Amino acid sequence: MWALYGFARYADEFVDSLTDPDPDALMAWGARVEGCIGTGAGFDAPSRALIATMRRWDIDAATVRVFLNSMRMDIDVAHYPTYPDLERYMDGSAAAVGVQLLPILEPSDQQLTNFIRDIGEDLERGRVYLPMEDLDRFDVTTQELQRCRYRQAVTAPVRNLLQFQIFRARQVYARAEPGIDMLHPDVRPAIRCARTLYGEILDEVERADYRILHRKVAVSKRRRARVAATAVTRARAQWRRTRAVAA
Protein backbone atom coordinates (compact mmCIF):
# COMPACT_ATOMS: atom_id res chain seq x y z
CA MET A 1 0.00 0.00 0.00
CA TRP A 2 2.91 2.35 0.72
CA ALA A 3 4.22 1.76 -2.81
CA LEU A 4 0.87 2.68 -4.37
CA TYR A 5 0.57 5.76 -2.15
CA GLY A 6 4.12 6.85 -2.95
CA PHE A 7 3.56 6.48 -6.69
CA ALA A 8 0.28 8.42 -6.63
CA ARG A 9 1.69 11.12 -4.37
CA TYR A 10 4.79 11.54 -6.54
CA ALA A 11 2.67 11.98 -9.67
CA ASP A 12 0.32 14.36 -7.87
CA GLU A 13 3.20 16.63 -6.88
CA PHE A 14 3.86 17.48 -10.54
CA VAL A 15 0.46 19.17 -10.91
CA ASP A 16 -0.73 20.23 -7.46
CA SER A 17 1.76 23.01 -6.80
CA LEU A 18 0.04 26.41 -6.83
CA THR A 19 3.19 28.22 -7.91
CA ASP A 20 5.20 25.82 -10.04
CA PRO A 21 3.28 22.95 -11.69
CA ASP A 22 5.48 20.96 -14.07
CA PRO A 23 3.32 19.39 -16.80
CA ASP A 24 6.24 18.54 -19.09
CA ALA A 25 8.01 16.65 -16.32
CA LEU A 26 4.81 14.74 -15.53
CA MET A 27 4.35 13.75 -19.17
CA ALA A 28 7.96 12.57 -19.45
CA TRP A 29 7.91 10.72 -16.13
CA GLY A 30 4.54 9.11 -16.87
CA ALA A 31 5.72 7.90 -20.27
CA ARG A 32 8.79 6.31 -18.66
CA VAL A 33 6.64 4.61 -16.02
CA GLU A 34 4.30 3.19 -18.65
CA GLY A 35 7.28 1.99 -20.66
CA CYS A 36 8.95 0.22 -17.77
CA ILE A 37 5.77 -1.60 -16.68
CA GLY A 38 6.22 -3.93 -19.65
CA THR A 39 9.89 -4.59 -18.94
CA GLY A 40 9.46 -4.98 -15.19
CA ALA A 41 12.42 -2.71 -14.44
CA GLY A 42 11.80 0.62 -12.73
CA PHE A 43 14.05 3.65 -13.11
CA ASP A 44 13.48 5.45 -9.78
CA ALA A 45 12.26 4.60 -6.28
CA PRO A 46 8.51 5.18 -6.93
CA SER A 47 8.48 3.18 -10.17
CA ARG A 48 10.56 0.31 -8.75
CA ALA A 49 8.29 0.01 -5.71
CA LEU A 50 5.20 0.25 -7.92
CA ILE A 51 6.33 -2.50 -10.29
CA ALA A 52 7.32 -4.82 -7.45
CA THR A 53 3.89 -4.31 -5.86
CA MET A 54 2.07 -4.83 -9.15
CA ARG A 55 3.91 -8.11 -9.72
CA ARG A 56 3.34 -9.39 -6.21
CA TRP A 57 -0.40 -8.65 -6.20
CA ASP A 58 -1.10 -9.06 -9.94
CA ILE A 59 -2.36 -5.47 -10.31
CA ASP A 60 -3.68 -4.55 -13.75
CA ALA A 61 -1.30 -2.21 -15.60
CA ALA A 62 -4.30 -0.46 -17.17
CA THR A 63 -5.10 1.13 -13.80
CA VAL A 64 -1.75 2.94 -13.88
CA ARG A 65 -2.42 4.31 -17.35
CA VAL A 66 -5.90 5.48 -16.35
CA PHE A 67 -4.47 7.19 -13.26
CA LEU A 68 -1.75 8.96 -15.25
CA ASN A 69 -4.34 10.12 -17.79
CA SER A 70 -6.30 11.81 -15.00
CA MET A 71 -3.15 13.48 -13.72
CA ARG A 72 -2.63 14.87 -17.23
CA MET A 73 -6.23 16.11 -17.19
CA ASP A 74 -5.32 18.07 -14.06
CA ILE A 75 -2.91 20.03 -16.23
CA ASP A 76 -5.20 20.72 -19.17
CA VAL A 77 -8.72 20.79 -17.69
CA ALA A 78 -9.96 23.40 -15.22
CA HIS A 79 -13.71 22.71 -15.48
CA TYR A 80 -15.87 19.66 -16.16
CA PRO A 81 -19.05 20.35 -18.18
CA THR A 82 -21.11 17.40 -16.93
CA TYR A 83 -21.15 14.88 -14.10
CA PRO A 84 -20.18 12.02 -16.49
CA ASP A 85 -17.15 14.13 -17.49
CA LEU A 86 -16.22 14.47 -13.82
CA GLU A 87 -16.78 10.74 -13.31
CA ARG A 88 -14.25 9.99 -16.04
CA TYR A 89 -11.71 12.12 -14.17
CA MET A 90 -12.55 10.40 -10.88
CA ASP A 91 -12.25 6.99 -12.53
CA GLY A 92 -8.56 7.71 -12.96
CA SER A 93 -7.75 9.89 -9.99
CA ALA A 94 -9.62 7.84 -7.36
CA ALA A 95 -11.38 4.72 -8.65
CA ALA A 96 -8.25 3.38 -10.37
CA VAL A 97 -6.38 3.60 -7.07
CA GLY A 98 -9.23 1.72 -5.38
CA VAL A 99 -9.03 -1.00 -8.03
CA GLN A 100 -5.29 -1.27 -7.40
CA LEU A 101 -5.98 -1.78 -3.69
CA LEU A 102 -8.60 -4.51 -4.16
CA PRO A 103 -6.11 -7.39 -4.55
CA ILE A 104 -4.33 -6.20 -1.40
CA LEU A 105 -7.55 -5.74 0.58
CA GLU A 106 -8.92 -9.05 -0.79
CA PRO A 107 -12.47 -8.47 -1.95
CA SER A 108 -15.44 4.71 -3.01
CA ASP A 109 -17.83 8.46 -2.89
CA GLN A 110 -14.89 9.77 -0.97
CA GLN A 111 -13.44 11.93 -3.70
CA LEU A 112 -16.68 13.80 -4.35
CA THR A 113 -16.68 14.61 -0.63
CA ASN A 114 -13.16 16.01 -1.03
CA PHE A 115 -14.29 18.14 -3.97
CA ILE A 116 -17.04 19.65 -1.81
CA ARG A 117 -14.75 20.24 1.17
CA ASP A 118 -11.86 21.62 -0.91
CA ILE A 119 -13.86 23.85 -3.24
CA GLY A 120 -12.16 27.01 -1.95
CA GLU A 121 -8.62 25.64 -2.27
CA ASP A 122 -9.38 24.35 -5.76
CA LEU A 123 -10.68 27.78 -6.78
CA GLU A 124 -7.34 29.22 -5.70
CA ARG A 125 -5.70 26.80 -8.14
CA GLY A 126 -8.06 27.88 -10.91
CA ARG A 127 -9.97 24.59 -10.84
CA VAL A 128 -13.58 23.65 -10.21
CA TYR A 129 -14.24 19.97 -9.56
CA LEU A 130 -18.01 20.31 -9.64
CA PRO A 131 -19.78 19.71 -12.97
CA MET A 132 -20.41 22.91 -14.88
CA GLU A 133 -23.87 21.61 -15.78
CA ASP A 134 -24.65 21.65 -12.05
CA LEU A 135 -23.40 25.22 -11.72
CA ASP A 136 -25.67 26.16 -14.63
CA ARG A 137 -28.58 24.26 -13.10
CA PHE A 138 -28.33 26.29 -9.89
CA ASP A 139 -27.46 29.58 -11.61
CA VAL A 140 -23.95 29.69 -10.16
CA THR A 141 -20.89 31.06 -11.96
CA THR A 142 -17.24 30.59 -11.09
CA GLN A 143 -17.14 34.34 -10.49
CA GLU A 144 -19.87 33.96 -7.86
CA LEU A 145 -17.87 31.22 -6.17
CA GLN A 146 -14.84 33.52 -6.13
CA ARG A 147 -16.93 36.34 -4.62
CA CYS A 148 -18.21 34.02 -1.90
CA ARG A 149 -14.64 33.03 -1.12
CA TYR A 150 -13.49 36.65 -0.97
CA ARG A 151 -16.46 37.79 1.15
CA GLN A 152 -16.40 34.70 3.38
CA ALA A 153 -20.08 34.24 2.68
CA VAL A 154 -22.46 32.00 0.78
CA THR A 155 -25.32 32.94 -1.53
CA ALA A 156 -28.57 31.02 -1.86
CA PRO A 157 -27.63 29.57 -5.27
CA VAL A 158 -24.25 28.38 -3.98
CA ARG A 159 -25.91 26.84 -0.93
CA ASN A 160 -28.36 25.00 -3.17
CA LEU A 161 -25.48 23.77 -5.33
CA LEU A 162 -23.59 22.40 -2.34
CA GLN A 163 -26.73 20.81 -0.90
CA PHE A 164 -27.20 18.94 -4.16
CA GLN A 165 -23.58 17.75 -4.21
CA ILE A 166 -23.90 16.48 -0.64
CA PHE A 167 -27.11 14.65 -1.54
CA ARG A 168 -25.33 13.05 -4.49
CA ALA A 169 -22.33 11.99 -2.38
CA ARG A 170 -24.57 10.41 0.25
CA GLN A 171 -26.38 8.46 -2.44
CA VAL A 172 -23.06 7.01 -3.59
CA TYR A 173 -22.10 6.12 -0.01
CA ALA A 174 -25.43 4.35 0.44
CA ARG A 175 -24.91 2.31 -2.73
CA ALA A 176 -21.37 1.39 -1.67
CA GLU A 177 -22.23 0.44 1.93
CA PRO A 178 -23.16 -3.21 1.20
CA GLY A 179 -19.81 -3.69 -0.54
CA ILE A 180 -17.90 -3.27 2.73
CA ASP A 181 -19.20 -6.63 3.94
CA MET A 182 -17.80 -8.23 0.77
CA LEU A 183 -14.24 -7.23 1.72
CA HIS A 184 -11.90 -9.43 3.72
CA PRO A 185 -12.92 -9.27 7.42
CA ASP A 186 -9.46 -8.00 8.40
CA VAL A 187 -9.86 -4.77 6.42
CA ARG A 188 -13.51 -4.00 7.12
CA PRO A 189 -12.85 -1.95 10.29
CA ALA A 190 -10.44 0.39 8.47
CA ILE A 191 -12.82 0.86 5.54
CA ARG A 192 -15.76 1.52 7.86
CA CYS A 193 -13.62 4.04 9.73
CA ALA A 194 -12.87 5.90 6.50
CA ARG A 195 -16.52 5.68 5.43
CA THR A 196 -17.68 7.17 8.73
CA LEU A 197 -15.18 10.04 8.77
CA TYR A 198 -15.69 11.00 5.13
CA GLY A 199 -19.44 10.98 5.66
CA GLU A 200 -19.04 13.24 8.67
CA ILE A 201 -17.13 15.78 6.57
CA LEU A 202 -20.44 16.36 4.79
CA ASP A 203 -22.08 16.88 8.19
CA GLU A 204 -19.44 19.50 8.98
CA VAL A 205 -20.18 21.34 5.72
CA GLU A 206 -23.84 21.52 6.73
CA ARG A 207 -22.92 22.56 10.27
CA ALA A 208 -20.89 25.44 8.79
CA ASP A 209 -24.01 26.51 6.86
CA TYR A 210 -22.07 25.83 3.63
CA ARG A 211 -19.67 28.73 4.34
CA ILE A 212 -16.68 26.69 3.25
CA LEU A 213 -15.23 28.59 0.32
CA HIS A 214 -12.86 30.60 2.50
CA ARG A 215 -11.95 27.85 4.97
CA LYS A 216 -11.63 24.11 5.14
CA VAL A 217 -13.95 22.25 7.49
CA ALA A 218 -12.80 19.09 9.23
CA VAL A 219 -14.03 16.47 11.64
CA SER A 220 -12.65 17.27 15.09
CA LYS A 221 -9.51 15.50 16.29
CA ARG A 222 -11.43 14.10 19.26
CA ARG A 223 -14.08 12.60 17.00
CA ARG A 224 -11.46 11.19 14.62
CA ALA A 225 -9.62 9.61 17.54
CA ARG A 226 -12.85 8.07 18.84
CA VAL A 227 -13.78 6.59 15.46
CA ALA A 228 -10.23 5.34 14.91
CA ALA A 229 -10.14 3.76 18.37
CA THR A 230 -13.34 1.87 17.59
CA ALA A 231 -11.82 0.66 14.33
CA VAL A 232 -8.65 -0.49 16.09
CA THR A 233 -10.68 -2.38 18.71
CA ARG A 234 -12.68 -4.15 16.02
CA ALA A 235 -9.56 -4.91 14.00
CA ARG A 236 -7.84 -6.45 17.02
CA ALA A 237 -10.91 -8.55 17.77
CA GLN A 238 -10.97 -9.79 14.18
CA TRP A 239 -7.24 -10.53 14.32
CA ARG A 240 -7.77 -12.65 17.45
CA ARG A 241 -10.62 -14.52 15.77
CA THR A 242 -8.46 -15.16 12.71
CA ARG A 243 -5.61 -16.49 14.86
CA ALA A 244 -8.00 -18.71 16.81
CA VAL A 245 -9.35 -20.25 13.61
CA ALA A 246 -5.83 -20.75 12.25
CA ALA A 247 -4.77 -22.48 15.46
mmCIF file of C-alpha atoms in Angstrom:
data_model
loop_
_atom_site.group_PDB
_atom_site.id
_atom_site.type_symbol
_atom_site.label_atom_id
_atom_site.label_comp_id
_atom_site.label_asym_id
_atom_site.label_seq_id
_atom_site.Cartn_x
_atom_site.Cartn_y
_atom_site.Cartn_z
ATOM 1 C CA MET A 1 0.000 0.000 0.000
ATOM 2 C CA TRP A 2 2.908 2.349 0.723
ATOM 3 C CA ALA A 3 4.216 1.762 -2.809
ATOM 4 C CA LEU A 4 0.867 2.677 -4.366
ATOM 5 C CA TYR A 5 0.573 5.755 -2.149
ATOM 6 C CA GLY A 6 4.123 6.854 -2.951
ATOM 7 C CA PHE A 7 3.558 6.477 -6.692
ATOM 8 C CA ALA A 8 0.275 8.420 -6.631
ATOM 9 C CA ARG A 9 1.693 11.120 -4.375
ATOM 10 C CA TYR A 10 4.790 11.545 -6.536
ATOM 11 C CA ALA A 11 2.674 11.983 -9.675
ATOM 12 C CA ASP A 12 0.322 14.360 -7.872
ATOM 13 C CA GLU A 13 3.203 16.630 -6.878
ATOM 14 C CA PHE A 14 3.856 17.477 -10.540
ATOM 15 C CA VAL A 15 0.464 19.166 -10.910
ATOM 16 C CA ASP A 16 -0.726 20.233 -7.464
ATOM 17 C CA SER A 17 1.765 23.011 -6.803
ATOM 18 C CA LEU A 18 0.040 26.406 -6.832
ATOM 19 C CA THR A 19 3.191 28.221 -7.909
ATOM 20 C CA ASP A 20 5.200 25.824 -10.044
ATOM 21 C CA PRO A 21 3.283 22.950 -11.693
ATOM 22 C CA ASP A 22 5.477 20.963 -14.073
ATOM 23 C CA PRO A 23 3.324 19.389 -16.804
ATOM 24 C CA ASP A 24 6.242 18.538 -19.092
ATOM 25 C CA ALA A 25 8.010 16.646 -16.323
ATOM 26 C CA LEU A 26 4.809 14.738 -15.528
ATOM 27 C CA MET A 27 4.349 13.746 -19.166
ATOM 28 C CA ALA A 28 7.962 12.567 -19.452
ATOM 29 C CA TRP A 29 7.912 10.719 -16.132
ATOM 30 C CA GLY A 30 4.539 9.108 -16.871
ATOM 31 C CA ALA A 31 5.724 7.897 -20.274
ATOM 32 C CA ARG A 32 8.791 6.307 -18.661
ATOM 33 C CA VAL A 33 6.635 4.613 -16.015
ATOM 34 C CA GLU A 34 4.298 3.188 -18.651
ATOM 35 C CA GLY A 35 7.278 1.989 -20.656
ATOM 36 C CA CYS A 36 8.947 0.218 -17.770
ATOM 37 C CA ILE A 37 5.773 -1.604 -16.680
ATOM 38 C CA GLY A 38 6.219 -3.927 -19.647
ATOM 39 C CA THR A 39 9.887 -4.586 -18.940
ATOM 40 C CA GLY A 40 9.463 -4.975 -15.190
ATOM 41 C CA ALA A 41 12.424 -2.708 -14.438
ATOM 42 C CA GLY A 42 11.797 0.624 -12.727
ATOM 43 C CA PHE A 43 14.049 3.646 -13.112
ATOM 44 C CA ASP A 44 13.484 5.450 -9.777
ATOM 45 C CA ALA A 45 12.259 4.597 -6.281
ATOM 46 C CA PRO A 46 8.510 5.183 -6.931
ATOM 47 C CA SER A 47 8.480 3.181 -10.174
ATOM 48 C CA ARG A 48 10.555 0.314 -8.749
ATOM 49 C CA ALA A 49 8.286 0.008 -5.708
ATOM 50 C CA LEU A 50 5.199 0.254 -7.921
ATOM 51 C CA ILE A 51 6.334 -2.501 -10.294
ATOM 52 C CA ALA A 52 7.322 -4.823 -7.446
ATOM 53 C CA THR A 53 3.894 -4.313 -5.857
ATOM 54 C CA MET A 54 2.066 -4.827 -9.151
ATOM 55 C CA ARG A 55 3.907 -8.106 -9.719
ATOM 56 C CA ARG A 56 3.336 -9.395 -6.211
ATOM 57 C CA TRP A 57 -0.403 -8.653 -6.204
ATOM 58 C CA ASP A 58 -1.104 -9.056 -9.942
ATOM 59 C CA ILE A 59 -2.363 -5.466 -10.306
ATOM 60 C CA ASP A 60 -3.676 -4.549 -13.747
ATOM 61 C CA ALA A 61 -1.303 -2.209 -15.605
ATOM 62 C CA ALA A 62 -4.304 -0.463 -17.172
ATOM 63 C CA THR A 63 -5.095 1.130 -13.799
ATOM 64 C CA VAL A 64 -1.747 2.940 -13.876
ATOM 65 C CA ARG A 65 -2.417 4.306 -17.355
ATOM 66 C CA VAL A 66 -5.898 5.477 -16.353
ATOM 67 C CA PHE A 67 -4.466 7.186 -13.259
ATOM 68 C CA LEU A 68 -1.753 8.965 -15.252
ATOM 69 C CA ASN A 69 -4.342 10.122 -17.793
ATOM 70 C CA SER A 70 -6.300 11.813 -15.002
ATOM 71 C CA MET A 71 -3.146 13.475 -13.722
ATOM 72 C CA ARG A 72 -2.631 14.870 -17.230
ATOM 73 C CA MET A 73 -6.231 16.114 -17.194
ATOM 74 C CA ASP A 74 -5.324 18.071 -14.060
ATOM 75 C CA ILE A 75 -2.914 20.033 -16.233
ATOM 76 C CA ASP A 76 -5.203 20.725 -19.173
ATOM 77 C CA VAL A 77 -8.722 20.787 -17.690
ATOM 78 C CA ALA A 78 -9.956 23.401 -15.223
ATOM 79 C CA HIS A 79 -13.710 22.708 -15.480
ATOM 80 C CA TYR A 80 -15.869 19.655 -16.164
ATOM 81 C CA PRO A 81 -19.046 20.351 -18.184
ATOM 82 C CA THR A 82 -21.112 17.396 -16.929
ATOM 83 C CA TYR A 83 -21.146 14.878 -14.097
ATOM 84 C CA PRO A 84 -20.177 12.018 -16.485
ATOM 85 C CA ASP A 85 -17.148 14.125 -17.490
ATOM 86 C CA LEU A 86 -16.225 14.470 -13.821
ATOM 87 C CA GLU A 87 -16.783 10.742 -13.309
ATOM 88 C CA ARG A 88 -14.250 9.992 -16.042
ATOM 89 C CA TYR A 89 -11.712 12.118 -14.174
ATOM 90 C CA MET A 90 -12.554 10.402 -10.877
ATOM 91 C CA ASP A 91 -12.254 6.988 -12.530
ATOM 92 C CA GLY A 92 -8.563 7.707 -12.961
ATOM 93 C CA SER A 93 -7.748 9.890 -9.987
ATOM 94 C CA ALA A 94 -9.623 7.839 -7.362
ATOM 95 C CA ALA A 95 -11.377 4.722 -8.645
ATOM 96 C CA ALA A 96 -8.249 3.380 -10.365
ATOM 97 C CA VAL A 97 -6.376 3.595 -7.071
ATOM 98 C CA GLY A 98 -9.228 1.718 -5.383
ATOM 99 C CA VAL A 99 -9.034 -1.003 -8.027
ATOM 100 C CA GLN A 100 -5.287 -1.274 -7.396
ATOM 101 C CA LEU A 101 -5.980 -1.782 -3.693
ATOM 102 C CA LEU A 102 -8.600 -4.508 -4.162
ATOM 103 C CA PRO A 103 -6.115 -7.387 -4.549
ATOM 104 C CA ILE A 104 -4.327 -6.203 -1.399
ATOM 105 C CA LEU A 105 -7.552 -5.738 0.576
ATOM 106 C CA GLU A 106 -8.919 -9.050 -0.790
ATOM 107 C CA PRO A 107 -12.467 -8.467 -1.947
ATOM 108 C CA SER A 108 -15.444 4.705 -3.011
ATOM 109 C CA ASP A 109 -17.832 8.455 -2.894
ATOM 110 C CA GLN A 110 -14.890 9.772 -0.971
ATOM 111 C CA GLN A 111 -13.437 11.928 -3.705
ATOM 112 C CA LEU A 112 -16.678 13.799 -4.347
ATOM 113 C CA THR A 113 -16.682 14.607 -0.629
ATOM 114 C CA ASN A 114 -13.161 16.009 -1.033
ATOM 115 C CA PHE A 115 -14.293 18.144 -3.969
ATOM 116 C CA ILE A 116 -17.039 19.652 -1.809
ATOM 117 C CA ARG A 117 -14.754 20.239 1.172
ATOM 118 C CA ASP A 118 -11.857 21.620 -0.906
ATOM 119 C CA ILE A 119 -13.861 23.849 -3.240
ATOM 120 C CA GLY A 120 -12.159 27.007 -1.945
ATOM 121 C CA GLU A 121 -8.618 25.637 -2.272
ATOM 122 C CA ASP A 122 -9.375 24.353 -5.764
ATOM 123 C CA LEU A 123 -10.677 27.782 -6.783
ATOM 124 C CA GLU A 124 -7.342 29.224 -5.702
ATOM 125 C CA ARG A 125 -5.696 26.801 -8.137
ATOM 126 C CA GLY A 126 -8.060 27.877 -10.910
ATOM 127 C CA ARG A 127 -9.969 24.591 -10.836
ATOM 128 C CA VAL A 128 -13.578 23.649 -10.209
ATOM 129 C CA TYR A 129 -14.238 19.972 -9.555
ATOM 130 C CA LEU A 130 -18.012 20.313 -9.635
ATOM 131 C CA PRO A 131 -19.776 19.710 -12.967
ATOM 132 C CA MET A 132 -20.408 22.914 -14.877
ATOM 133 C CA GLU A 133 -23.872 21.608 -15.784
ATOM 134 C CA ASP A 134 -24.651 21.647 -12.053
ATOM 135 C CA LEU A 135 -23.404 25.215 -11.718
ATOM 136 C CA ASP A 136 -25.670 26.161 -14.631
ATOM 137 C CA ARG A 137 -28.578 24.263 -13.100
ATOM 138 C CA PHE A 138 -28.334 26.294 -9.895
ATOM 139 C CA ASP A 139 -27.455 29.578 -11.608
ATOM 140 C CA VAL A 140 -23.947 29.689 -10.160
ATOM 141 C CA THR A 141 -20.889 31.056 -11.960
ATOM 142 C CA THR A 142 -17.239 30.588 -11.087
ATOM 143 C CA GLN A 143 -17.143 34.344 -10.491
ATOM 144 C CA GLU A 144 -19.868 33.958 -7.862
ATOM 145 C CA LEU A 145 -17.866 31.224 -6.172
ATOM 146 C CA GLN A 146 -14.844 33.523 -6.127
ATOM 147 C CA ARG A 147 -16.929 36.339 -4.615
ATOM 148 C CA CYS A 148 -18.206 34.018 -1.899
ATOM 149 C CA ARG A 149 -14.640 33.034 -1.117
ATOM 150 C CA TYR A 150 -13.493 36.652 -0.973
ATOM 151 C CA ARG A 151 -16.462 37.785 1.150
ATOM 152 C CA GLN A 152 -16.401 34.698 3.378
ATOM 153 C CA ALA A 153 -20.084 34.240 2.682
ATOM 154 C CA VAL A 154 -22.464 31.996 0.782
ATOM 155 C CA THR A 155 -25.322 32.941 -1.527
ATOM 156 C CA ALA A 156 -28.574 31.024 -1.858
ATOM 157 C CA PRO A 157 -27.631 29.565 -5.273
ATOM 158 C CA VAL A 158 -24.247 28.379 -3.977
ATOM 159 C CA ARG A 159 -25.911 26.845 -0.927
ATOM 160 C CA ASN A 160 -28.362 24.999 -3.174
ATOM 161 C CA LEU A 161 -25.483 23.768 -5.334
ATOM 162 C CA LEU A 162 -23.588 22.404 -2.336
ATOM 163 C CA GLN A 163 -26.728 20.813 -0.901
ATOM 164 C CA PHE A 164 -27.201 18.942 -4.163
ATOM 165 C CA GLN A 165 -23.582 17.751 -4.211
ATOM 166 C CA ILE A 166 -23.895 16.479 -0.638
ATOM 167 C CA PHE A 167 -27.108 14.651 -1.543
ATOM 168 C CA ARG A 168 -25.330 13.045 -4.492
ATOM 169 C CA ALA A 169 -22.332 11.989 -2.385
ATOM 170 C CA ARG A 170 -24.570 10.407 0.250
ATOM 171 C CA GLN A 171 -26.377 8.461 -2.439
ATOM 172 C CA VAL A 172 -23.057 7.014 -3.586
ATOM 173 C CA TYR A 173 -22.097 6.122 -0.011
ATOM 174 C CA ALA A 174 -25.432 4.353 0.438
ATOM 175 C CA ARG A 175 -24.907 2.314 -2.726
ATOM 176 C CA ALA A 176 -21.373 1.391 -1.669
ATOM 177 C CA GLU A 177 -22.234 0.438 1.927
ATOM 178 C CA PRO A 178 -23.164 -3.213 1.196
ATOM 179 C CA GLY A 179 -19.814 -3.694 -0.537
ATOM 180 C CA ILE A 180 -17.901 -3.272 2.727
ATOM 181 C CA ASP A 181 -19.198 -6.625 3.938
ATOM 182 C CA MET A 182 -17.799 -8.228 0.773
ATOM 183 C CA LEU A 183 -14.244 -7.234 1.718
ATOM 184 C CA HIS A 184 -11.900 -9.431 3.716
ATOM 185 C CA PRO A 185 -12.917 -9.272 7.417
ATOM 186 C CA ASP A 186 -9.462 -7.998 8.403
ATOM 187 C CA VAL A 187 -9.856 -4.774 6.417
ATOM 188 C CA ARG A 188 -13.512 -3.997 7.118
ATOM 189 C CA PRO A 189 -12.854 -1.948 10.295
ATOM 190 C CA ALA A 190 -10.439 0.393 8.470
ATOM 191 C CA ILE A 191 -12.817 0.859 5.538
ATOM 192 C CA ARG A 192 -15.763 1.525 7.861
ATOM 193 C CA CYS A 193 -13.623 4.044 9.734
ATOM 194 C CA ALA A 194 -12.872 5.905 6.497
ATOM 195 C CA ARG A 195 -16.515 5.679 5.425
ATOM 196 C CA THR A 196 -17.680 7.173 8.728
ATOM 197 C CA LEU A 197 -15.184 10.038 8.773
ATOM 198 C CA TYR A 198 -15.693 11.000 5.132
ATOM 199 C CA GLY A 199 -19.439 10.978 5.660
ATOM 200 C CA GLU A 200 -19.042 13.244 8.667
ATOM 201 C CA ILE A 201 -17.129 15.778 6.566
ATOM 202 C CA LEU A 202 -20.442 16.355 4.794
ATOM 203 C CA ASP A 203 -22.081 16.880 8.192
ATOM 204 C CA GLU A 204 -19.439 19.502 8.981
ATOM 205 C CA VAL A 205 -20.176 21.339 5.720
ATOM 206 C CA GLU A 206 -23.838 21.519 6.734
ATOM 207 C CA ARG A 207 -22.917 22.564 10.265
ATOM 208 C CA ALA A 208 -20.893 25.445 8.788
ATOM 209 C CA ASP A 209 -24.008 26.510 6.856
ATOM 210 C CA TYR A 210 -22.071 25.835 3.629
ATOM 211 C CA ARG A 211 -19.672 28.732 4.344
ATOM 212 C CA ILE A 212 -16.685 26.687 3.251
ATOM 213 C CA LEU A 213 -15.234 28.593 0.322
ATOM 214 C CA HIS A 214 -12.856 30.600 2.500
ATOM 215 C CA ARG A 215 -11.953 27.851 4.967
ATOM 216 C CA LYS A 216 -11.627 24.106 5.143
ATOM 217 C CA VAL A 217 -13.948 22.247 7.486
ATOM 218 C CA ALA A 218 -12.801 19.093 9.233
ATOM 219 C CA VAL A 219 -14.026 16.468 11.636
ATOM 220 C CA SER A 220 -12.651 17.270 15.090
ATOM 221 C CA LYS A 221 -9.514 15.500 16.292
ATOM 222 C CA ARG A 222 -11.427 14.104 19.255
ATOM 223 C CA ARG A 223 -14.080 12.598 17.000
ATOM 224 C CA ARG A 224 -11.456 11.194 14.615
ATOM 225 C CA ALA A 225 -9.624 9.613 17.538
ATOM 226 C CA ARG A 226 -12.849 8.072 18.839
ATOM 227 C CA VAL A 227 -13.782 6.588 15.462
ATOM 228 C CA ALA A 228 -10.230 5.340 14.905
ATOM 229 C CA ALA A 229 -10.141 3.757 18.368
ATOM 230 C CA THR A 230 -13.342 1.867 17.594
ATOM 231 C CA ALA A 231 -11.825 0.656 14.328
ATOM 232 C CA VAL A 232 -8.648 -0.495 16.089
ATOM 233 C CA THR A 233 -10.682 -2.376 18.710
ATOM 234 C CA ARG A 234 -12.682 -4.151 16.017
ATOM 235 C CA ALA A 235 -9.556 -4.908 13.995
ATOM 236 C CA ARG A 236 -7.841 -6.453 17.019
ATOM 237 C CA ALA A 237 -10.912 -8.554 17.768
ATOM 238 C CA GLN A 238 -10.966 -9.786 14.181
ATOM 239 C CA TRP A 239 -7.238 -10.534 14.320
ATOM 240 C CA ARG A 240 -7.774 -12.645 17.453
ATOM 241 C CA ARG A 241 -10.621 -14.521 15.766
ATOM 242 C CA THR A 242 -8.461 -15.164 12.714
ATOM 243 C CA ARG A 243 -5.614 -16.486 14.862
ATOM 244 C CA ALA A 244 -7.998 -18.713 16.813
ATOM 245 C CA VAL A 245 -9.347 -20.252 13.613
ATOM 246 C CA ALA A 246 -5.828 -20.751 12.252
ATOM 247 C CA ALA A 247 -4.767 -22.477 15.456
#
